Short mmCIF file of C-alpha atoms and ligand atoms in Angstrom, two decimals:
data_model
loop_
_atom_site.label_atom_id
_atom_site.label_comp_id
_atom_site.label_asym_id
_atom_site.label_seq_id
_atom_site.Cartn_x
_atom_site.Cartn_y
_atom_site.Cartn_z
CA UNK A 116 120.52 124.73 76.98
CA UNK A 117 117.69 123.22 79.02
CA UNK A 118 118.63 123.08 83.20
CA UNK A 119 118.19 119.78 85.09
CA UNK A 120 117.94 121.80 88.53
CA UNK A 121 119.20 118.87 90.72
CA UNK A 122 119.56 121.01 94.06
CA UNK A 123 119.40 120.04 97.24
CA UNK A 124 117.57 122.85 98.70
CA UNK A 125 116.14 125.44 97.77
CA UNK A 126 115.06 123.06 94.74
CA UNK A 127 113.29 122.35 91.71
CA UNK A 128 109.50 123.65 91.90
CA UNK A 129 107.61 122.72 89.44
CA UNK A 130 107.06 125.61 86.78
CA UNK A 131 103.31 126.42 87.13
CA UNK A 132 103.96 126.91 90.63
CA UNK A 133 106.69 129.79 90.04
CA UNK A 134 104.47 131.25 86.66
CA UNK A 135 101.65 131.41 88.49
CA UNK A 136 103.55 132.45 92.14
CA UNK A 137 104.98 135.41 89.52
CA UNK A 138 101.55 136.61 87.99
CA UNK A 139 100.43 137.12 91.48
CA UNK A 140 103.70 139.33 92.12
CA UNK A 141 102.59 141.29 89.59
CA UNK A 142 99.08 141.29 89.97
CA UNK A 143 97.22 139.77 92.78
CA UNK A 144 93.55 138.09 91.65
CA UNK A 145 92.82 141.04 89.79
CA UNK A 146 93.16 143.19 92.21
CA UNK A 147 96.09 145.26 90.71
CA UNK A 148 97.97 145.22 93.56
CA UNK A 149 101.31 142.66 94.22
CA UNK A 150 101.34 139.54 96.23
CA UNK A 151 103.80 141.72 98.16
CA UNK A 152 102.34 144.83 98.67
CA UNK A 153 98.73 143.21 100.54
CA UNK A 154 97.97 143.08 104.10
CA UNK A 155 97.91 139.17 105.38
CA UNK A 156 94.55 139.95 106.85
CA UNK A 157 93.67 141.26 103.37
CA UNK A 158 90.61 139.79 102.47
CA UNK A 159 92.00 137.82 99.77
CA UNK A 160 94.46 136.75 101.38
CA UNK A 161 92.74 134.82 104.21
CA UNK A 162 91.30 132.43 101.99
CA UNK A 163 95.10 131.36 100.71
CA UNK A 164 96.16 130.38 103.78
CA UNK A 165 92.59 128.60 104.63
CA UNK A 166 92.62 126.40 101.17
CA UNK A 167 96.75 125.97 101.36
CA UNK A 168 95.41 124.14 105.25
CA UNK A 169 92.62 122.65 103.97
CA UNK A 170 94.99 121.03 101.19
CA UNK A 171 97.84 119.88 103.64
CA UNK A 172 94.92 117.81 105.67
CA UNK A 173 93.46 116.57 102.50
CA UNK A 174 96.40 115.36 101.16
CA UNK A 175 98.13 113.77 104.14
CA UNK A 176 95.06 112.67 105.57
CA UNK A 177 95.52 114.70 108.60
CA UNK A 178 93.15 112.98 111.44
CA UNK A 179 90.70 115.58 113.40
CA UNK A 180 92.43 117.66 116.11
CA UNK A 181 95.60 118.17 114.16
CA UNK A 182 96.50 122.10 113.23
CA UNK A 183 98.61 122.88 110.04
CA UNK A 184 100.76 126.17 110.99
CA UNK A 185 103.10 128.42 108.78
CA UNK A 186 105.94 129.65 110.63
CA UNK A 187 108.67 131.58 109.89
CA UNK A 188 111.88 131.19 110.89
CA UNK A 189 112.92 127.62 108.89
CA UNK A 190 113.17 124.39 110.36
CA UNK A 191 116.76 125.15 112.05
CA UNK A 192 113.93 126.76 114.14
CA UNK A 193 111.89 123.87 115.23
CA UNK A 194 114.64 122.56 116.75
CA UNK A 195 114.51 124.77 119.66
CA UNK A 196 110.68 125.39 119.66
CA UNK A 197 109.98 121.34 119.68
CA UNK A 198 111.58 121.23 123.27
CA UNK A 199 110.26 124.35 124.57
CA UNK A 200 106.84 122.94 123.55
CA UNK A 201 107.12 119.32 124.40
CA UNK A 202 110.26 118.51 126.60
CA UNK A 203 109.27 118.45 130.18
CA UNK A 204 112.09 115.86 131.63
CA UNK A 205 113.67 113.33 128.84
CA UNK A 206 113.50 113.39 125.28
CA UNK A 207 114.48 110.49 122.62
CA UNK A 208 116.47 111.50 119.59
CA UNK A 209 117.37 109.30 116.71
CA UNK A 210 121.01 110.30 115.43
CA UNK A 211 120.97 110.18 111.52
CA UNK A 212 123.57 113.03 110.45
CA UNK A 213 123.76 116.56 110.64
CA UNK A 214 120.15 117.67 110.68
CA UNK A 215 119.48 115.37 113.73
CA UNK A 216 122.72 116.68 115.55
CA UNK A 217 121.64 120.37 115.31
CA UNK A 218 117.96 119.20 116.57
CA UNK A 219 119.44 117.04 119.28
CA UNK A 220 121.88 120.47 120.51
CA UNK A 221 119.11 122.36 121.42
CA UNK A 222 117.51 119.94 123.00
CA UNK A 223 119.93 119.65 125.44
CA UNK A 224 119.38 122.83 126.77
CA UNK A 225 115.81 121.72 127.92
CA UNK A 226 116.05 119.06 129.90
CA UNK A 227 117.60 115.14 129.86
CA UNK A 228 118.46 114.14 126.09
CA UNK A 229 119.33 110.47 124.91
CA UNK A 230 120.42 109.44 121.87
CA UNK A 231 118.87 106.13 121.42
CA UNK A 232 121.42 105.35 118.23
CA UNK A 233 123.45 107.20 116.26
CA UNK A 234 125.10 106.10 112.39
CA UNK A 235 127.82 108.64 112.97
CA UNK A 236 131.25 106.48 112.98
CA UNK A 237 129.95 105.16 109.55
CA UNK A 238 129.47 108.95 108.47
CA UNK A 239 125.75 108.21 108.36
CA UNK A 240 125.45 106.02 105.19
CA UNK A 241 122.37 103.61 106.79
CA UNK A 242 119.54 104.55 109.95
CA UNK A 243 120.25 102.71 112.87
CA UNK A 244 117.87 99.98 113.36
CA UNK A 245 118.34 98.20 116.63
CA UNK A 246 117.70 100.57 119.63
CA UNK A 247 115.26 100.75 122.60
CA UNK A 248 112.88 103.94 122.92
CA UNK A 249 113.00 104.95 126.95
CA UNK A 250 109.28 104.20 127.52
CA UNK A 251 109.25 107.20 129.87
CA UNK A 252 110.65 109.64 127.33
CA UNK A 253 108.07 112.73 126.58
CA UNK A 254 108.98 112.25 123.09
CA UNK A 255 111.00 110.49 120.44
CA UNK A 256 112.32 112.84 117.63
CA UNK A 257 113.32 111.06 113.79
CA UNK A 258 114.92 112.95 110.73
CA UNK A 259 113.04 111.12 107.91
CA UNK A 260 114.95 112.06 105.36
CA UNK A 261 118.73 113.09 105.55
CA UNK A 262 119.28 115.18 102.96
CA UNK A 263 123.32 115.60 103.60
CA UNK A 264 123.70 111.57 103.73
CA UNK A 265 120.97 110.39 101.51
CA UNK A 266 119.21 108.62 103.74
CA UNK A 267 115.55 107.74 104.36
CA UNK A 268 113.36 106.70 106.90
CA UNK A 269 110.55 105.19 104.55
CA UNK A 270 108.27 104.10 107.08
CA UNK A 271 106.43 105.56 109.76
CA UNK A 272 107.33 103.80 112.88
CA UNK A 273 105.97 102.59 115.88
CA UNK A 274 107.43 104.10 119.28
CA UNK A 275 106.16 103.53 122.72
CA UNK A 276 106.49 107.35 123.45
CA UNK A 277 105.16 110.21 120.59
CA UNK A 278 106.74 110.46 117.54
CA UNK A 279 108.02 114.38 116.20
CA UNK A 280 109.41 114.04 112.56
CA UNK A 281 111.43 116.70 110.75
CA UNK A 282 110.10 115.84 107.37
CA UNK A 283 111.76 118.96 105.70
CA UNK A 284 112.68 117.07 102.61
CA UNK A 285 110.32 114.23 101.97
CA UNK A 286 107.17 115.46 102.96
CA UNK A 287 104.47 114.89 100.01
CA UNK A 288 106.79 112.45 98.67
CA UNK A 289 105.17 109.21 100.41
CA UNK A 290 101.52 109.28 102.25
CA UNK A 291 102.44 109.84 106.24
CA UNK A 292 100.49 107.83 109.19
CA UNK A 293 100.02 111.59 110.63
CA UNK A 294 98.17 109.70 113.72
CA UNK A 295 101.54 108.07 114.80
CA UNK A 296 102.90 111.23 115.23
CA UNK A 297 102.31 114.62 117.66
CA UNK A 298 104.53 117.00 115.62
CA UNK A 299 105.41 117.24 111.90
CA UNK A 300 107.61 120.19 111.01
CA UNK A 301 109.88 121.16 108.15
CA UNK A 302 111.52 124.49 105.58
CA UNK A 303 109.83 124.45 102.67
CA UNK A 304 112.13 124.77 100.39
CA UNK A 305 112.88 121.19 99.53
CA UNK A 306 109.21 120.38 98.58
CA UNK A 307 106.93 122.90 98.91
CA UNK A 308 107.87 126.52 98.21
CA UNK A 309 110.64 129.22 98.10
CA UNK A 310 112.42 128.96 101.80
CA UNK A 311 110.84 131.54 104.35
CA UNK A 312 108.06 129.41 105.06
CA UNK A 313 107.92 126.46 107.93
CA UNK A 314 105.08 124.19 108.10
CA UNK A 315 104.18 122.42 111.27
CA UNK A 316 101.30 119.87 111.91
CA UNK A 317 100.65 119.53 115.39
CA UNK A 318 98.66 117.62 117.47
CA UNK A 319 96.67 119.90 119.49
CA UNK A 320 95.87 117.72 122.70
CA UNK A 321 99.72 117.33 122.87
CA UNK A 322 99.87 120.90 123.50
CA UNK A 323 100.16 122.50 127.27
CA UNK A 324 101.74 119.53 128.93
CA UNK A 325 105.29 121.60 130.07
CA UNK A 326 105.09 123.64 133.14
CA UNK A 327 107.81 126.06 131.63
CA UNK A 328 107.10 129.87 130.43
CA UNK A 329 107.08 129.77 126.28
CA UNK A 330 107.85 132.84 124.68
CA UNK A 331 104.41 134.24 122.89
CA UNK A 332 106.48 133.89 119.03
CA UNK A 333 107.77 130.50 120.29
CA UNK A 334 104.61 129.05 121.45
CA UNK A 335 102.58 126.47 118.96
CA UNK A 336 99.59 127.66 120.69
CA UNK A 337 99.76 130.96 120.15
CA UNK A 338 100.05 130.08 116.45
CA UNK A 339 97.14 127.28 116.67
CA UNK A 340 95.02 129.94 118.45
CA UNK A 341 96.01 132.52 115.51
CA UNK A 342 95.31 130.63 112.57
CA UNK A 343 98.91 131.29 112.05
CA UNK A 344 98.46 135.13 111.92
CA UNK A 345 99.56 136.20 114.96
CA UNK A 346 102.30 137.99 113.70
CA UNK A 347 102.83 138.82 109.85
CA UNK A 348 103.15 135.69 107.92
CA UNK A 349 105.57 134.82 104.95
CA UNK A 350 102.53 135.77 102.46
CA UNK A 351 104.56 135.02 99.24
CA UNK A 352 106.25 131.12 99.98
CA UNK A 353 102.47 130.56 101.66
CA UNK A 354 101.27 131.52 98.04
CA UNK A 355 103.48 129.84 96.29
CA UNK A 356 103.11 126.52 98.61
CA UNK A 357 99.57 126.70 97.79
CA UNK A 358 100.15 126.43 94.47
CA UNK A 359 102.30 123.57 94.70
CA UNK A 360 99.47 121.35 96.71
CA UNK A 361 97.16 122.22 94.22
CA UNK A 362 99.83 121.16 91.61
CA UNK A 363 100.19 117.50 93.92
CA UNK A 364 96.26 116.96 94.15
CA UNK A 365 96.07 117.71 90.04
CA UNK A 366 98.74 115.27 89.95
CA UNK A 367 97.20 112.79 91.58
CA UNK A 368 98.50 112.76 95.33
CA UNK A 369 101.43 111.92 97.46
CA UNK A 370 100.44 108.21 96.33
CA UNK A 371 101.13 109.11 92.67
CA UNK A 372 104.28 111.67 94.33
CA UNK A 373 105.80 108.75 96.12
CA UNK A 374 104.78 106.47 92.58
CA UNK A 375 107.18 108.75 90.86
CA UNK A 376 109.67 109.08 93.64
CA UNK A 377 110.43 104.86 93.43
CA UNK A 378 110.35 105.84 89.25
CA UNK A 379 113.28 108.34 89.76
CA UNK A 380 115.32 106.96 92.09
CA UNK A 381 115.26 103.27 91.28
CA UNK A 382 116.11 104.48 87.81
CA UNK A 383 118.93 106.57 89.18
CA UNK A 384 120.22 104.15 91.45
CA UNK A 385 120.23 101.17 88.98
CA UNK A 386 122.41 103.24 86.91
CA UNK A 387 124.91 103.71 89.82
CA UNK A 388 124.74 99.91 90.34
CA UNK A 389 125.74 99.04 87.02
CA UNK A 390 127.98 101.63 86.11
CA UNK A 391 131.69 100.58 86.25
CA UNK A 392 132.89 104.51 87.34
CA UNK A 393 130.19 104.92 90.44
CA UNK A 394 129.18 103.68 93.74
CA UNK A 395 125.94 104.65 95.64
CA UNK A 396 127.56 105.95 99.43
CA UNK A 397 124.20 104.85 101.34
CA UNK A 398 123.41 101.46 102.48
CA UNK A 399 121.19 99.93 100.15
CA UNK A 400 117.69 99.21 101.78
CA UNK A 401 118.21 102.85 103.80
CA UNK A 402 118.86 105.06 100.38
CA UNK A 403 116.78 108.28 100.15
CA UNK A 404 114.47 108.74 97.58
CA UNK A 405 114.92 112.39 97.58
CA UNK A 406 118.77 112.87 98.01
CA UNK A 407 120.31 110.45 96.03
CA UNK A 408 124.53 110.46 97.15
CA UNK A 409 127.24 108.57 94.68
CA UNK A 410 130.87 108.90 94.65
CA UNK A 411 133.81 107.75 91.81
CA UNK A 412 135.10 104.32 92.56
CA UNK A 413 137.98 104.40 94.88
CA UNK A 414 139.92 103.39 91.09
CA UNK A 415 138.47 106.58 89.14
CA UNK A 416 138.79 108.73 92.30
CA UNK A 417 140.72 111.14 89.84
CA UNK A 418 137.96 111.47 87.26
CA UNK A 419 135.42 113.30 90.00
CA UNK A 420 136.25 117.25 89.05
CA UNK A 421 136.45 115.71 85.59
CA UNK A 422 132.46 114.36 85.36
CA UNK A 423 131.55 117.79 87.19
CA UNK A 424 132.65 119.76 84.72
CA UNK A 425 131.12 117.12 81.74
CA UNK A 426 127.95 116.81 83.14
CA UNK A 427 128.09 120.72 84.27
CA UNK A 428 128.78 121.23 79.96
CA UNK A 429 125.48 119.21 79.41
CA UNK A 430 123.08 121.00 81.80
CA UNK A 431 123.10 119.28 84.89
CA UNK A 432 123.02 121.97 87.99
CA UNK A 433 123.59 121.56 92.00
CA UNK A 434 124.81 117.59 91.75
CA UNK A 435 128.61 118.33 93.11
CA UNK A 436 128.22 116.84 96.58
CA UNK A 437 128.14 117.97 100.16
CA UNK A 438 131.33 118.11 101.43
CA UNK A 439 130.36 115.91 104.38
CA UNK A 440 129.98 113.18 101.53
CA UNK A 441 131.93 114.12 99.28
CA UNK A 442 131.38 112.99 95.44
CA UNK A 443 127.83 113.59 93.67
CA UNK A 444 124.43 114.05 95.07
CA UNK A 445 120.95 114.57 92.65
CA UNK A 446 118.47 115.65 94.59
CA UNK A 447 115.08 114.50 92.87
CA UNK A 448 112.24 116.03 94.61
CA UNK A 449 108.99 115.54 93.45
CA UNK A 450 108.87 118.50 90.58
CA UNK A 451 111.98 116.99 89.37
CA UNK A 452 110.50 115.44 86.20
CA UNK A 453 112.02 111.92 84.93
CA UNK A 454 113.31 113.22 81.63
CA UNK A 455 116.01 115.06 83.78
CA UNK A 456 116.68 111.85 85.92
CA UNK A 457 117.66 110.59 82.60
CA UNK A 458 119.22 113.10 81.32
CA UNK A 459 121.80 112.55 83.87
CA UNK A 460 121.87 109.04 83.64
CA UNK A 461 122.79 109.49 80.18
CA UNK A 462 125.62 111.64 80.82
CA UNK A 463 126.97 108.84 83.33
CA UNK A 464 126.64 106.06 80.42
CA UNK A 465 128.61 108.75 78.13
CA UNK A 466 130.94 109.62 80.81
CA UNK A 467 131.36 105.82 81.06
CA UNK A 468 132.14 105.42 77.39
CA UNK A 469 135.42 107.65 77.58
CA UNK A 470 136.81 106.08 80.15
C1 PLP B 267 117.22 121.81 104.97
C2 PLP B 267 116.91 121.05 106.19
C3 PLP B 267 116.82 121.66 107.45
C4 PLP B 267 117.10 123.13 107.67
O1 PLP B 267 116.06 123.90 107.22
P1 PLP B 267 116.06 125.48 107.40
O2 PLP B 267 114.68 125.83 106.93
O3 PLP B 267 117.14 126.02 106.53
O4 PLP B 267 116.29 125.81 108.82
C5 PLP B 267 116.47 120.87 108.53
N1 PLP B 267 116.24 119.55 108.39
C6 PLP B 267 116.33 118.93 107.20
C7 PLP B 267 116.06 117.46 107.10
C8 PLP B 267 116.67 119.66 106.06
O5 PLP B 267 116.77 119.05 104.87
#
């Protein structure tokens, strides 16, 4: 039976990406050695990282004086190196759900936090909207997509202070204003590649400004000054996230990737709308196009375990929901093709039908 992969993370990448991520396992560019068993200064490898850079500016239109880094240690990570790097007194923080929270903790432990709004006695279902950015804040940090809560920040936003966005799952889904913003971070395994890779764009003038000591690893600058090879990179999610912004440029960009994205998800959310069993748990003009979060009807509560398990039967994978949410969540990243946005819908019209 075919697989709708509708996880949340790690996700759906589209297939050339992992056939041709798998030849090179086996056999790098001819060189009959593995992906795997090359030195990162290798030669051939340099030129992977260089074109899978090259490919992030071209795509998102990154403005001169921005550097594209791959890190390791996952975006959980950029929560602590974003203040080390940037916090010298008072930092902004937008409160959107539990990605936000765990960025705003270890902030804390650098210097004066506030939390200009927060969604959290609604359990997150829409982004706070009315809120004043402290003008003397060294930066404001946003989650732009809230993959728990299925919620998205659609815009890029004007703040009186710099903007730092975890984009970890929307990025390449919509084009970015990179210029509004002096850091861009994010795992890629929503969007990009197999986790173990975490790409950062960051301003480079930004850099230098806190009088603290950063740890060498935790520095951006040692990584800017490195060309990301200061230590051993993740060589195999880098090669496999190349492959997936060459698949996004063949497709036709994060214009025709954001196209697609309103495609999917106003299909998908329709279908909640109209069906008589579901409700969409995100306030309407704030739902995500990546992480799309519905629930039974307070009336068909009952029937929840019961669609699982149907839908389950008829190939749908990774749509039970988070258990901060509760319910159903599809996560329709941009590999996710439409057919399998349909397929589901189809088993909700079905599901429908029997009850
Ligand atoms: C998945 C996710 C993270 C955590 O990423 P890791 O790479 O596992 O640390 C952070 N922020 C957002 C928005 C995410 O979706």
């Amino acid at each position: 039976m075919k697989k709708h992969n509708f996880n949340a993370g790690p996700s759906i990448l589209p297939r050339e990406v992992i056939e041709d991520t798998a030849k090179a396992v086996l056999d790098f560019n001819g060189s009959g050695l593995s992906l795997m068993e090359i030195s990162h200064r290798a030669k051939d490898f340099q030129p992977v990282v260089d074109e899978a850079v090259a490919l992030f500016k071209e795509l998102l239109q990154i403005p001169e004086g921005y550097s594209v880094l791959f890190l390791g240690g996952g975006a959980s990570l950029e929560f602590c190196m974003v203040p080390f790097n940037f916090l010298e007194k008072k930092a902004a923080y937008l409160n959107t759900g539990t990605w936000s929270k765990k960025a705003i903790k270890e902030a804390k432990a650098f210097g004066e936090v506030i939390e200009v709004a927060s969604s959290a006695d609604a359990n997150f279902s829409f982004i706070p909207k009315d809120y004043t950015i402290p003008s003397d804040a060294d930066y404001f940090h946003i989650t732009t997509n809230n993959t728990i809560f299925g919620t998205e920040l659609k815009k890029d936003m004007d703040s009186p202070v710099p903007v730092i966005a975890d984009m970890s799952s929307d990025i390449f889904s919509r084009p970015v204003d990179v210029s509004k913003y002096i850091c861009i971070y994010g795992g890629a395994q929503k969007n990009l590649a197999p986790a173990g890779v975490t790409f950062v764009i960051v301003k480079n003038d930004a850099l230098g400004k806190v009088s603290r000591y950063i740890p060498t690893m935790l520095n951006y600058q040692t990584h800017v000054d490195n060309g990301s090879m200061f230590n051993t990179p993740p060589v195999l999610p880098i090669y496999a996230a190349l492959q997936t912004l060459r698949w996004i440029k063949a497709q036709g960009g994060v214009k025709e990737m954001e196209r697609r994205a309103i495609e999917k998800a106003d299909m998908l959310y329709s279908e909640i709308d109209r069906n008589k069993l579901f409700v969409g748990t995100a306030a309407k003009e704030d739902r995500s196009r990546m992480n799309i979060c519905f629930v039974m009807k307070p009336e068909y509560k009952e029937l929840e375990a019961d669609f699982l398990k149907f839908a389950t039967e008829r190939g749908m994978v990774g749509i039970k929901g988070h258990r901060s949410v509760g319910g159903f969540r599809a996560s329709c990243y941009n590999a996710m093709p439409k057919e399998s946005v349909q397929a589901l819908i189809d088993c909700m019209r079905e599901f429908e039908k029997l009850h």
